[in-house]
Coordinates of C-alpha atoms in Angstrom, one line a residue:
Chain A
M1454 CA -115.4 -77.4 -218.3
Q1455 CA -118.1 -76.3 -215.9
V1456 CA -116.3 -73.0 -215.2
V1457 CA -116.1 -72.2 -218.9
T1458 CA -119.9 -72.8 -219.5
A1459 CA -120.6 -70.7 -216.5
K1460 CA -118.6 -67.8 -218.1
V1461 CA -120.3 -68.2 -221.4
K1462 CA -123.7 -68.2 -219.9
K1463 CA -123.0 -65.2 -217.6
K1464 CA -121.7 -62.8 -220.3
P1465 CA -124.9 -62.3 -222.3
L1466 CA -126.8 -61.7 -219.1
L1467 CA -124.3 -59.0 -218.1
D1468 CA -124.6 -57.5 -221.5
L1469 CA -128.4 -57.5 -221.2
V1470 CA -128.1 -55.6 -217.9
A1471 CA -125.6 -53.2 -219.4
D1472 CA -128.0 -52.5 -222.2
Q1473 CA -130.6 -51.4 -219.7
I1474 CA -128.3 -49.2 -217.6
P1475 CA -129.2 -45.9 -219.4
K1476 CA -132.9 -46.6 -219.0
L1477 CA -132.4 -47.6 -215.4
V1478 CA -130.5 -44.4 -214.7
L1479 CA -133.2 -42.3 -216.2
S1480 CA -136.0 -44.2 -214.6
P1481 CA -136.1 -42.3 -211.3
T1482 CA -136.5 -39.1 -213.2
I1483 CA -139.2 -40.6 -215.5
L1484 CA -141.0 -41.8 -212.4
M1485 CA -140.8 -38.5 -210.7
T1486 CA -141.9 -36.6 -213.8
V1487 CA -144.9 -38.9 -214.3
V1488 CA -146.0 -38.8 -210.6
F1489 CA -144.9 -35.4 -209.3
I1490 CA -145.6 -33.3 -212.4
Y1491 CA -148.3 -35.0 -214.6
G1492 CA -149.9 -37.1 -211.9
Y1493 CA -150.2 -34.1 -209.6
V1494 CA -151.6 -31.8 -212.3
I1495 CA -154.3 -34.4 -212.9
W1496 CA -154.8 -34.8 -209.1
T1497 CA -155.3 -31.1 -208.7
G1498 CA -157.6 -31.1 -211.7
V1499 CA -159.7 -33.9 -210.1
L1500 CA -159.8 -31.9 -206.8
S1501 CA -161.1 -28.9 -208.6
F1502 CA -164.2 -30.9 -209.6
T1503 CA -165.0 -32.0 -206.0
K1504 CA -166.5 -30.5 -202.9
S1505 CA -163.2 -30.6 -201.0
S1506 CA -163.0 -28.2 -198.2
F1507 CA -160.6 -28.6 -195.3
L1508 CA -159.7 -32.1 -196.4
P1509 CA -159.8 -33.6 -199.9
N1510 CA -163.2 -35.1 -200.6
Y1511 CA -163.7 -37.0 -203.8
K1512 CA -167.4 -36.5 -204.3
F1513 CA -167.9 -35.2 -207.8
A1514 CA -169.3 -31.7 -207.8
G1515 CA -169.2 -30.9 -211.5
T1516 CA -168.1 -27.4 -212.3
L1517 CA -169.3 -26.0 -209.0
Q1518 CA -165.9 -24.8 -207.8
Y1519 CA -165.3 -23.0 -211.1
E1520 CA -168.7 -21.3 -210.9
K1521 CA -167.9 -20.3 -207.3
L1522 CA -164.5 -19.0 -208.5
F1523 CA -165.8 -16.8 -211.2
E1524 CA -168.5 -15.4 -208.9
N1525 CA -165.9 -14.7 -206.2
D1526 CA -165.2 -11.0 -206.1
R1527 CA -161.7 -11.6 -204.7
W1528 CA -160.8 -13.8 -207.6
G1529 CA -162.0 -11.1 -210.0
V1530 CA -159.7 -8.6 -208.2
A1531 CA -156.8 -11.0 -208.4
V1532 CA -157.2 -11.6 -212.1
D1533 CA -157.6 -7.9 -212.9
N1534 CA -154.5 -7.2 -210.7
L1535 CA -152.6 -9.8 -212.7
F1536 CA -153.4 -8.0 -215.9
V1537 CA -152.5 -4.6 -214.5
F1538 CA -149.4 -5.8 -212.7
G1539 CA -148.2 -8.2 -215.4
G1540 CA -148.9 -5.8 -218.2
L1541 CA -147.0 -2.9 -216.6
F1542 CA -144.3 -5.1 -215.2
I1543 CA -143.5 -6.8 -218.6
L1544 CA -143.8 -3.5 -220.6
I1545 CA -141.5 -1.5 -218.2
C1546 CA -139.0 -4.3 -217.8
L1547 CA -138.7 -4.8 -221.5
A1548 CA -138.4 -1.0 -222.2
L1549 CA -136.0 -0.4 -219.4
G1550 CA -133.9 -3.5 -220.0
I1551 CA -133.5 -2.7 -223.7
F1552 CA -132.7 0.9 -223.0
I1553 CA -130.0 0.0 -220.4
A1554 CA -128.6 -2.6 -222.8
I1555 CA -128.3 -0.1 -225.6
L1556 CA -126.7 2.4 -223.2
L1557 CA -124.2 -0.2 -222.0
D1558 CA -123.4 -1.1 -225.6
Q1559 CA -121.9 2.4 -226.3
R1560 CA -118.3 1.6 -225.1
I1561 CA -119.0 2.5 -221.5
R1562 CA -116.2 2.8 -219.1
A1563 CA -116.4 0.4 -216.1
E1564 CA -119.1 -1.5 -217.9
G1565 CA -118.5 -4.7 -215.9
A1566 CA -119.1 -2.9 -212.6
I1567 CA -122.2 -1.1 -213.8
R1568 CA -123.6 -4.3 -215.2
T1569 CA -123.1 -5.9 -211.8
V1570 CA -125.1 -3.2 -210.2
F1571 CA -128.1 -3.7 -212.6
L1572 CA -128.0 -7.5 -212.0
Y1573 CA -127.5 -8.0 -208.3
P1574 CA -131.3 -7.7 -207.5
M1575 CA -131.7 -11.0 -209.5
A1576 CA -129.6 -12.8 -206.9
L1577 CA -131.9 -11.7 -204.1
S1578 CA -135.1 -13.4 -202.8
F1579 CA -138.4 -11.5 -203.5
I1580 CA -138.9 -11.7 -199.7
V1581 CA -135.7 -9.7 -199.1
T1582 CA -136.5 -7.1 -201.8
G1583 CA -140.1 -6.9 -200.7
T1584 CA -138.8 -6.2 -197.2
A1585 CA -136.5 -3.5 -198.5
W1586 CA -139.1 -1.8 -200.6
K1587 CA -141.7 -1.9 -197.9
W1588 CA -139.3 0.2 -195.8
I1589 CA -138.6 2.6 -198.7
L1590 CA -142.2 3.0 -199.5
N1591 CA -143.3 3.3 -195.8
P1592 CA -145.5 6.5 -195.9
S1593 CA -144.3 8.1 -192.7
L1594 CA -140.7 7.1 -192.6
G1595 CA -139.6 6.3 -196.2
L1596 CA -139.5 8.2 -199.4
E1597 CA -142.3 10.5 -198.4
R1598 CA -140.3 11.7 -195.4
L1599 CA -137.2 12.1 -197.4
V1600 CA -138.9 14.4 -200.0
K1601 CA -140.7 16.4 -197.2
D1602 CA -137.4 17.0 -195.5
M1603 CA -136.0 18.3 -198.7
G1604 CA -138.5 21.1 -198.4
F1605 CA -141.5 19.8 -200.3
E1606 CA -143.9 19.9 -197.3
N1607 CA -147.0 18.9 -199.1
F1608 CA -145.5 15.8 -200.8
T1609 CA -147.4 12.6 -200.1
F1610 CA -146.5 9.1 -201.3
D1611 CA -148.8 6.7 -199.6
W1612 CA -149.2 4.1 -202.4
L1613 CA -148.4 1.2 -200.2
V1614 CA -151.4 1.8 -198.0
N1615 CA -153.7 3.1 -200.7
T1616 CA -156.2 0.6 -202.0
D1617 CA -156.1 2.0 -205.5
M1618 CA -152.4 2.5 -205.8
A1619 CA -150.8 -0.4 -203.8
I1620 CA -150.7 -2.6 -206.9
Y1621 CA -148.3 -0.2 -208.5
T1622 CA -145.8 -0.5 -205.7
L1623 CA -145.6 -4.2 -206.7
V1624 CA -144.7 -3.1 -210.2
I1625 CA -141.9 -0.8 -208.9
A1626 CA -140.3 -3.5 -206.8
A1627 CA -140.7 -6.2 -209.4
V1628 CA -139.3 -4.0 -212.2
W1629 CA -136.3 -3.2 -210.0
Q1630 CA -135.7 -6.9 -209.4
S1631 CA -136.1 -8.2 -212.9
S1632 CA -135.2 -5.5 -215.5
G1633 CA -131.5 -6.3 -215.0
F1634 CA -132.1 -9.8 -216.3
V1635 CA -133.8 -8.4 -219.4
M1636 CA -130.8 -6.1 -219.9
A1637 CA -128.4 -9.1 -219.7
L1638 CA -130.4 -11.0 -222.3
F1639 CA -130.4 -8.0 -224.7
L1640 CA -126.8 -7.1 -224.1
A1641 CA -125.8 -10.7 -225.0
G1642 CA -127.9 -10.4 -228.1
L1643 CA -126.5 -7.0 -229.1
R1644 CA -122.9 -8.3 -228.7
S1645 CA -123.7 -11.2 -231.1
I1646 CA -124.7 -9.0 -234.0
D1647 CA -122.4 -8.9 -236.9
S1648 CA -120.8 -5.4 -237.0
S1649 CA -120.4 -5.4 -240.8
I1650 CA -124.1 -4.8 -241.2
I1651 CA -124.0 -1.8 -238.9
K1652 CA -120.9 -0.4 -240.7
A1653 CA -122.7 -0.8 -244.0
A1654 CA -125.7 1.1 -242.6
Q1655 CA -123.4 3.9 -241.3
I1656 CA -121.8 4.3 -244.7
D1657 CA -125.2 4.7 -246.1
G1658 CA -125.7 7.6 -243.8
A1659 CA -128.1 6.1 -241.3
S1660 CA -128.1 7.7 -237.8
L1661 CA -127.5 5.8 -234.7
P1662 CA -131.1 5.7 -233.4
K1663 CA -132.2 4.7 -236.9
I1664 CA -129.7 1.8 -236.9
Y1665 CA -130.9 0.6 -233.6
L1666 CA -134.6 0.9 -234.5
R1667 CA -134.5 -0.4 -238.0
I1668 CA -131.7 -2.9 -238.0
I1669 CA -130.4 -4.0 -234.6
L1670 CA -133.7 -4.4 -232.6
P1671 CA -135.6 -6.2 -235.3
S1672 CA -132.9 -8.8 -235.5
L1673 CA -133.2 -9.4 -231.8
R1674 CA -136.8 -10.7 -232.1
P1675 CA -136.0 -14.1 -230.7
V1676 CA -134.4 -12.5 -227.6
F1677 CA -137.5 -10.3 -227.3
F1678 CA -139.8 -13.3 -227.3
S1679 CA -137.6 -15.3 -224.8
A1680 CA -137.7 -12.3 -222.4
F1681 CA -141.4 -11.9 -222.9
I1682 CA -142.1 -15.5 -222.0
I1683 CA -139.9 -15.5 -219.0
L1684 CA -141.4 -12.2 -217.7
C1685 CA -145.0 -13.6 -218.2
H1686 CA -143.9 -16.6 -216.2
I1687 CA -142.5 -14.5 -213.4
A1688 CA -145.7 -12.4 -213.3
I1689 CA -148.1 -15.3 -213.2
K1690 CA -146.0 -17.0 -210.4
S1691 CA -145.6 -13.8 -208.4
F1692 CA -146.3 -14.8 -204.8
D1693 CA -143.3 -14.0 -202.6
L1694 CA -143.2 -10.3 -203.5
V1695 CA -146.9 -9.8 -202.7
K1696 CA -146.5 -11.7 -199.4
A1697 CA -143.5 -9.6 -198.4
L1698 CA -144.5 -6.2 -199.7
T1699 CA -148.3 -5.9 -199.2
N1700 CA -149.5 -9.3 -198.1
G1701 CA -152.4 -8.8 -200.5
G1702 CA -153.5 -5.7 -198.8
P1703 CA -154.9 -3.2 -198.1
G1704 CA -157.9 -5.6 -197.8
Y1705 CA -157.4 -7.8 -200.8
S1706 CA -156.6 -5.1 -203.2
T1707 CA -153.2 -6.5 -204.2
D1708 CA -154.2 -10.1 -204.4
L1709 CA -152.8 -12.1 -207.4
P1710 CA -154.0 -15.5 -208.4
A1711 CA -151.0 -17.1 -206.7
T1712 CA -151.8 -15.5 -203.3
F1713 CA -155.5 -16.2 -203.8
M1714 CA -154.7 -19.9 -204.3
Y1715 CA -152.6 -20.0 -201.2
A1716 CA -155.2 -18.2 -199.1
F1717 CA -158.1 -20.4 -200.1
S1718 CA -156.2 -23.7 -200.1
F1719 CA -154.1 -23.3 -196.9
T1720 CA -155.7 -20.8 -194.6
R1721 CA -159.4 -20.8 -195.5
G1722 CA -159.8 -24.5 -196.0
Q1723 CA -161.4 -24.4 -199.4
I1724 CA -159.2 -26.9 -201.2
G1725 CA -161.7 -27.4 -204.1
L1726 CA -161.8 -23.7 -204.8
G1727 CA -158.0 -23.4 -204.4
S1728 CA -157.5 -26.2 -206.9
A1729 CA -159.8 -24.6 -209.4
S1730 CA -157.8 -21.4 -209.1
A1731 CA -154.5 -23.3 -209.6
M1732 CA -155.9 -24.9 -212.7
M1733 CA -156.8 -21.5 -214.0
M1734 CA -153.2 -20.4 -213.4
L1735 CA -152.0 -23.4 -215.3
A1736 CA -154.4 -22.5 -218.2
G1737 CA -152.9 -19.0 -218.2
V1738 CA -149.4 -20.3 -218.5
L1739 CA -150.3 -22.8 -221.2
A1740 CA -152.2 -20.1 -223.2
I1741 CA -148.9 -18.2 -223.4
L1742 CA -146.5 -21.1 -223.7
I1743 CA -148.2 -23.3 -226.4
P1744 CA -148.3 -20.6 -229.1
Y1745 CA -144.7 -19.8 -228.3
L1746 CA -143.5 -23.4 -228.4
Y1747 CA -145.5 -23.9 -231.6
S1748 CA -143.8 -20.9 -233.3
E1749 CA -140.4 -21.9 -232.0
L1750 CA -140.7 -25.5 -233.4
R1751 CA -142.0 -24.2 -236.7
G1752 CA -139.2 -21.7 -236.8
T1753 CA -136.4 -24.3 -236.3
R1754 CA -138.0 -26.6 -238.9
N1755 CA -138.1 -23.9 -241.5
A1756 CA -134.5 -22.9 -240.8
Chain B
M1104 CA -119.1 -10.2 -232.2
H1105 CA -119.5 -6.6 -233.1
D1106 CA -116.8 -4.1 -232.7
N1107 CA -118.2 -1.3 -230.6
T1108 CA -116.0 1.4 -232.1
V1109 CA -118.3 1.6 -235.1
L1110 CA -120.9 3.1 -232.8
G1111 CA -118.5 5.4 -231.1
P1112 CA -118.5 9.3 -231.0
Q1113 CA -117.6 11.1 -234.2
T1114 CA -118.8 14.7 -233.8
S1115 CA -119.1 17.2 -231.0
S1116 CA -122.8 16.7 -230.7
A1117 CA -122.0 13.0 -230.3
K1118 CA -119.7 14.0 -227.4
L1119 CA -122.6 15.8 -225.8
G1120 CA -124.6 12.7 -226.3
R1121 CA -122.0 10.7 -224.4
V1122 CA -122.3 13.1 -221.4
F1123 CA -126.1 12.3 -221.5
I1124 CA -125.5 8.6 -221.6
Y1125 CA -123.2 8.7 -218.6
A1126 CA -125.7 11.0 -216.7
I1127 CA -128.6 8.6 -217.4
L1128 CA -126.5 5.6 -216.4
A1129 CA -125.4 7.3 -213.2
F1130 CA -129.0 8.0 -212.3
L1131 CA -130.0 4.4 -213.0
V1132 CA -127.1 3.0 -211.0
L1133 CA -128.3 5.1 -208.0
F1134 CA -131.8 3.7 -208.5
Y1135 CA -130.6 0.1 -208.5
L1136 CA -128.3 0.6 -205.6
M1137 CA -130.7 2.5 -203.4
P1138 CA -132.5 -0.4 -201.7
L1139 CA -129.2 -2.1 -200.8
V1140 CA -127.7 1.2 -199.5
V1141 CA -130.9 2.0 -197.5
M1142 CA -130.9 -1.5 -196.0
L1143 CA -127.2 -1.2 -194.9
L1144 CA -127.6 2.3 -193.5
T1145 CA -130.8 1.5 -191.6
S1146 CA -129.3 -1.7 -190.2
V1147 CA -126.6 0.3 -188.4
K1148 CA -128.8 3.1 -187.0
S1149 CA -130.4 3.3 -183.6
M1150 CA -134.2 3.4 -183.5
A1151 CA -134.0 7.1 -182.3
D1152 CA -131.8 7.8 -185.3
I1153 CA -134.2 6.2 -187.6
R1154 CA -137.1 8.2 -186.3
T1155 CA -135.3 11.6 -186.6
G1156 CA -133.4 11.0 -189.8
T1157 CA -134.4 10.1 -193.3
L1158 CA -133.9 7.0 -195.5
I1159 CA -130.5 8.0 -196.8
S1160 CA -129.2 10.2 -193.9
W1161 CA -125.8 9.1 -192.6
P1162 CA -126.0 7.3 -189.2
K1163 CA -125.2 9.6 -186.3
E1164 CA -123.3 6.7 -184.9
F1165 CA -122.8 3.2 -186.1
V1166 CA -124.6 0.7 -183.8
F1167 CA -124.5 -3.0 -184.5
D1168 CA -127.0 -4.1 -181.9
A1169 CA -129.7 -4.7 -184.5
W1170 CA -127.5 -7.2 -186.2
G1171 CA -127.0 -9.2 -183.0
K1172 CA -130.7 -9.0 -182.2
A1173 CA -131.7 -10.1 -185.7
W1174 CA -129.3 -13.1 -185.5
S1175 CA -130.1 -14.4 -182.0
S1176 CA -133.1 -12.8 -180.3
A1177 CA -135.6 -11.1 -182.6
C1178 CA -139.1 -12.6 -182.7
T1179 CA -140.1 -14.5 -185.8
G1180 CA -143.7 -15.3 -185.1
V1181 CA -144.0 -17.1 -181.8
A1182 CA -140.3 -17.9 -181.2
C1183 CA -137.9 -15.1 -180.2
E1184 CA -134.5 -16.7 -181.1
G1185 CA -133.5 -14.6 -184.1
V1186 CA -133.0 -15.9 -187.6
S1187 CA -129.8 -17.9 -186.9
G1188 CA -131.6 -21.3 -186.6
Y1189 CA -133.6 -20.7 -189.8
F1190 CA -130.4 -19.6 -191.6
F1191 CA -128.9 -23.0 -190.7
N1192 CA -132.2 -24.7 -191.8
S1193 CA -131.8 -23.2 -195.2
I1194 CA -128.2 -24.4 -195.4
K1195 CA -129.4 -27.9 -194.4
I1196 CA -132.0 -27.8 -197.2
V1197 CA -129.8 -26.2 -199.9
L1198 CA -126.7 -28.3 -199.7
P1199 CA -128.2 -31.8 -200.2
A1200 CA -130.9 -30.5 -202.6
V1201 CA -128.3 -28.8 -204.8
L1202 CA -125.9 -31.7 -204.8
I1203 CA -128.6 -34.3 -205.6
S1204 CA -130.4 -32.4 -208.3
T1205 CA -127.1 -31.4 -210.0
F1206 CA -125.8 -35.0 -210.0
L1207 CA -129.1 -36.4 -211.3
G1208 CA -129.3 -33.6 -213.9
A1209 CA -125.8 -34.6 -215.1
L1210 CA -126.7 -38.3 -215.4
N1211 CA -130.0 -37.5 -217.1
G1212 CA -128.3 -35.1 -219.6
Y1213 CA -125.7 -37.8 -220.3
V1214 CA -128.3 -40.4 -221.1
L1215 CA -130.5 -38.0 -223.1
T1216 CA -127.6 -37.1 -225.4
K1217 CA -125.2 -40.1 -225.5
W1218 CA -127.5 -43.1 -224.8
K1219 CA -130.6 -42.0 -226.6
F1220 CA -133.3 -44.7 -226.8
K1221 CA -136.7 -44.9 -228.4
G1222 CA -138.8 -42.3 -226.7
S1223 CA -136.0 -40.5 -224.9
D1224 CA -136.5 -37.3 -226.9
L1225 CA -140.2 -37.4 -226.2
F1226 CA -139.5 -37.8 -222.5
F1227 CA -137.2 -34.8 -222.5
G1228 CA -139.9 -32.7 -224.1
L1229 CA -142.4 -33.9 -221.4
L1230 CA -139.9 -33.1 -218.7
L1231 CA -139.4 -29.5 -219.9
F1232 CA -143.0 -28.8 -219.0
G1233 CA -141.8 -29.0 -215.4
C1234 CA -139.8 -25.8 -216.0
F1235 CA -143.0 -23.9 -216.8
I1236 CA -145.8 -25.1 -214.6
P1237 CA -146.9 -22.7 -211.9
F1238 CA -146.1 -24.6 -208.7
Q1239 CA -149.6 -23.8 -207.3
V1240 CA -150.8 -26.7 -209.5
V1241 CA -148.8 -29.3 -207.5
L1242 CA -148.9 -27.8 -204.0
L1243 CA -151.9 -29.7 -202.6
P1244 CA -151.1 -33.2 -203.9
M1245 CA -147.5 -32.8 -202.7
A1246 CA -148.7 -31.7 -199.2
Q1247 CA -150.7 -34.8 -199.0
T1248 CA -147.9 -37.0 -200.3
L1249 CA -145.4 -35.5 -197.8
G1250 CA -148.0 -36.3 -195.0
W1251 CA -148.2 -39.9 -196.2
L1252 CA -144.5 -40.3 -196.3
G1253 CA -144.1 -38.8 -192.8
L1254 CA -142.0 -36.0 -194.3
A1255 CA -144.4 -33.1 -193.6
N1256 CA -142.6 -30.3 -191.8
T1257 CA -139.2 -31.9 -192.2
T1258 CA -136.0 -30.8 -193.8
A1259 CA -135.9 -34.0 -195.7
G1260 CA -139.4 -33.2 -197.2
L1261 CA -138.2 -29.9 -198.5
V1262 CA -135.1 -31.4 -199.9
L1263 CA -137.3 -33.9 -201.8
V1264 CA -139.5 -31.2 -203.1
H1265 CA -136.6 -29.1 -204.3
V1266 CA -134.9 -32.0 -206.0
V1267 CA -138.1 -33.0 -207.8
Y1268 CA -138.9 -29.6 -209.1
G1269 CA -135.3 -28.6 -209.8
M1270 CA -134.7 -31.7 -211.9
A1271 CA -136.3 -30.3 -215.1
F1272 CA -133.9 -27.3 -215.0
T1273 CA -130.7 -29.3 -214.2
T1274 CA -131.5 -31.8 -216.8
L1275 CA -132.1 -29.0 -219.4
F1276 CA -128.7 -27.4 -218.5
F1277 CA -126.7 -30.6 -218.8
R1278 CA -128.5 -31.9 -221.8
N1279 CA -127.9 -28.7 -223.7
F1280 CA -124.2 -28.8 -222.6
Y1281 CA -123.6 -32.4 -223.5
V1282 CA -125.1 -32.0 -227.0
S1283 CA -122.0 -29.9 -227.7
V1284 CA -119.6 -32.6 -226.5
P1285 CA -118.5 -34.7 -229.5
S1286 CA -120.2 -38.1 -229.6
E1287 CA -117.2 -39.6 -231.3
L1288 CA -115.4 -39.5 -227.9
V1289 CA -118.1 -41.6 -226.4
S1290 CA -118.3 -44.0 -229.4
A1291 CA -114.5 -44.5 -229.3
A1292 CA -114.7 -45.3 -225.6
K1293 CA -117.5 -47.8 -226.2
I1294 CA -115.4 -49.6 -228.8
D1295 CA -112.6 -49.8 -226.3
G1296 CA -115.0 -51.5 -224.0
A1297 CA -115.7 -48.7 -221.5
G1298 CA -119.0 -49.1 -219.8
F1299 CA -121.8 -46.6 -219.1
F1300 CA -120.4 -45.2 -215.8
T1301 CA -116.7 -45.3 -216.9
I1302 CA -117.5 -43.1 -219.8
F1303 CA -119.5 -40.7 -217.5
W1304 CA -116.8 -40.4 -214.9
R1305 CA -113.7 -40.4 -217.2
I1306 CA -115.0 -38.5 -220.2
L1307 CA -118.1 -36.4 -219.5
L1308 CA -117.6 -35.2 -216.0
P1309 CA -114.0 -33.9 -216.5
V1310 CA -115.2 -31.5 -219.2
S1311 CA -118.4 -30.5 -217.3
T1312 CA -117.0 -27.9 -214.9
P1313 CA -118.5 -24.9 -216.6
I1314 CA -122.0 -26.3 -216.6
I1315 CA -121.7 -27.7 -213.1
V1316 CA -120.9 -24.2 -211.9
V1317 CA -123.8 -22.7 -213.7
C1318 CA -126.2 -25.5 -212.5
V1319 CA -125.0 -25.2 -208.9
I1320 CA -125.3 -21.4 -208.8
W1321 CA -128.8 -21.6 -210.4
Q1322 CA -130.1 -24.2 -208.0
F1323 CA -128.5 -22.6 -205.0
T1324 CA -130.2 -19.2 -205.7
Q1325 CA -133.5 -20.8 -206.6
I1326 CA -133.6 -23.0 -203.5
W1327 CA -132.2 -20.4 -201.1
N1328 CA -134.6 -17.8 -202.3
D1329 CA -137.6 -20.2 -202.3
F1330 CA -140.6 -19.0 -200.2
L1331 CA -143.6 -20.9 -201.6
F1332 CA -142.5 -24.4 -200.7
G1333 CA -141.0 -23.2 -197.4
V1334 CA -144.2 -21.5 -196.3
V1335 CA -146.4 -24.4 -197.3
Y1336 CA -144.3 -27.5 -196.3
A1337 CA -142.4 -26.3 -193.2
A1338 CA -143.6 -25.3 -189.8
G1339 CA -142.0 -23.9 -186.7
D1340 CA -138.3 -24.6 -186.4
T1341 CA -138.0 -26.4 -189.7
Q1342 CA -138.7 -23.2 -191.7
P1343 CA -136.2 -21.8 -194.1
I1344 CA -134.7 -18.2 -193.7
T1345 CA -137.1 -16.6 -196.2
V1346 CA -140.1 -17.7 -194.2
A1347 CA -138.5 -16.6 -190.9
L1348 CA -137.7 -13.2 -192.4
N1349 CA -141.3 -12.7 -193.6
N1350 CA -142.6 -13.7 -190.2
L1351 CA -140.2 -11.3 -188.5
V1352 CA -141.2 -8.4 -190.7
N1353 CA -144.9 -9.1 -190.5
T1354 CA -145.1 -9.7 -186.7
S1355 CA -147.6 -7.2 -185.6
T1356 CA -146.9 -7.2 -181.9
G1357 CA -144.6 -4.7 -180.3
V1358 CA -142.7 -1.7 -181.7
K1359 CA -141.5 -2.1 -185.3
E1360 CA -137.7 -2.3 -185.3
Y1361 CA -136.7 -1.4 -188.8
N1362 CA -133.0 -1.7 -188.1
V1363 CA -133.5 -5.3 -186.9
E1364 CA -135.7 -6.0 -190.0
M1365 CA -133.1 -4.7 -192.3
S1366 CA -130.3 -6.6 -190.6
A1367 CA -132.3 -9.8 -190.9
A1368 CA -133.0 -9.1 -194.6
I1369 CA -129.3 -8.6 -195.3
I1370 CA -128.5 -11.9 -193.4
A1371 CA -131.0 -13.7 -195.6
A1372 CA -129.6 -12.1 -198.7
L1373 CA -125.9 -12.6 -197.9
P1374 CA -125.3 -16.1 -199.3
T1375 CA -126.8 -15.5 -202.7
L1376 CA -125.2 -12.0 -202.9
L1377 CA -121.8 -13.6 -202.0
V1378 CA -122.3 -16.3 -204.7
Y1379 CA -123.2 -13.6 -207.1
V1380 CA -120.2 -11.4 -206.4
L1381 CA -117.8 -14.3 -206.4
A1382 CA -119.2 -16.1 -209.5
G1383 CA -121.3 -13.4 -211.1
K1384 CA -120.0 -14.1 -214.6
Y1385 CA -121.2 -17.6 -214.4
F1386 CA -124.5 -16.5 -212.8
V1387 CA -125.3 -14.3 -215.8
R1388 CA -124.2 -17.1 -218.1
G1389 CA -126.6 -19.4 -216.3
L1390 CA -129.4 -17.0 -216.5
T1391 CA -129.0 -16.3 -220.2
A1392 CA -128.2 -19.9 -221.1
G1393 CA -130.7 -21.3 -223.5
S1394 CA -132.4 -17.9 -223.9
V1395 CA -129.9 -16.4 -226.3
K1396 CA -128.3 -18.5 -229.0
G1397 CA -125.2 -17.3 -230.8

């Protein structure tokens, strides 16, 4: 008798626990997300309104750090650099990626092997590729020397150590690293297009370039936007490549917001200013992301 | 799927066009291969050979001293013990971080698709933000937290950081994959009395191989290639290989040994290159997953 009642009482309790299992399983992630993502963003936000220097200091300082940030010449250079670097990087990556994808879409022999060559840079760390490009762009031993030895005695290529040109060496290395990824996105997109549309256009007498420009590429708009967002994201986060290739130099001519934030937060002991620069980076990402997500959500609702 | 033949050559001018296409592709292939070739050639040259030759000149003789030096005696900052120790640090960080984040991602994806509850969709949306934040915005609080936890400058600390910030991606991968697994399978199993974990182990995991492969490759390359967390949260002999390589290359003392630098760079690149060559197809699938639909 006692045994039976015990069983009857126990079962609903077990069921109750069982009902909660999915939530329990998800709870560590929920906790981590709340603390390590949202909590920390708020924390950094708070730090950016304080006088924190070498150690966090929670005396409210109003917008002091932001004022200091915008007056800081080095930050100005970093933001300008981001626009120059990011703009060129995104533009060239997209153009080159689409171009290579279209070439590879023409029934190319050994396509698999060629695709592998375009994509392998993606597998490498920016620190590795930065090291490789630093060697290639070395003014006295690298490319300059190679061209000089080919008989062009007056050839100079010293971008890496030239204050005005060093930022473009970052573009070269970053494009080399990321354009293969854009190619892969577009190739996947091209392969998913219905061939009957293209056949119909060909019967109508449209030329191949016209078919690509007027029919195929416009239908790949979603791929285009995905690639754009991912490239923006890579550009804003660029840190490793700068560290390995130029280390921000000469002087601070190739600083980007990411390297600025690191320098001020961890080597110069200006945590408040570093936090303000990190919040500005976040604002930059959100400025791109929110309109994108908004249009994505609206797009799926309409469809 | 479109049939490429519709775009194929038809006239003799189109044939000329194809010669151009191959010429351009050949040029581009050379451009993409150059850094790797230059790294390999430089790593097997002597310093004298480097000074007299050019970037792409063939080595006068193959010397592998630079490889040995990079592995066991080159100076990375203060220490002069090569990059081998840091290589193993990276392995110690990557293995647990990849396993834990993949496993948690699988469980999360399972809950978010097959055991939805009120607010679970909202939570997923909130979690995705973690894929997009610039990590600079969490660096300082995490540094302080690791200090409090006594995990500053430890391998365990870096594992924790990589698990936390890899979770958004792994959950996204598994969630998108499990959406396509028929929910009827799960409902039927529930009626048969199978519990939460039985369904996970017996029904979901056995069909998850493709997404596990994608997730592991993605996490492996992300964590192996990480520099930001490594340089901020590790010091001295707990540093990962990327930080050690950067220290080696940017050490300003002594003669620059380009052959040693290139050898070290190849050592640092080897694991992800190997993964890419062995599982490249899945790697591409992982990269393009979620970006291109249909």
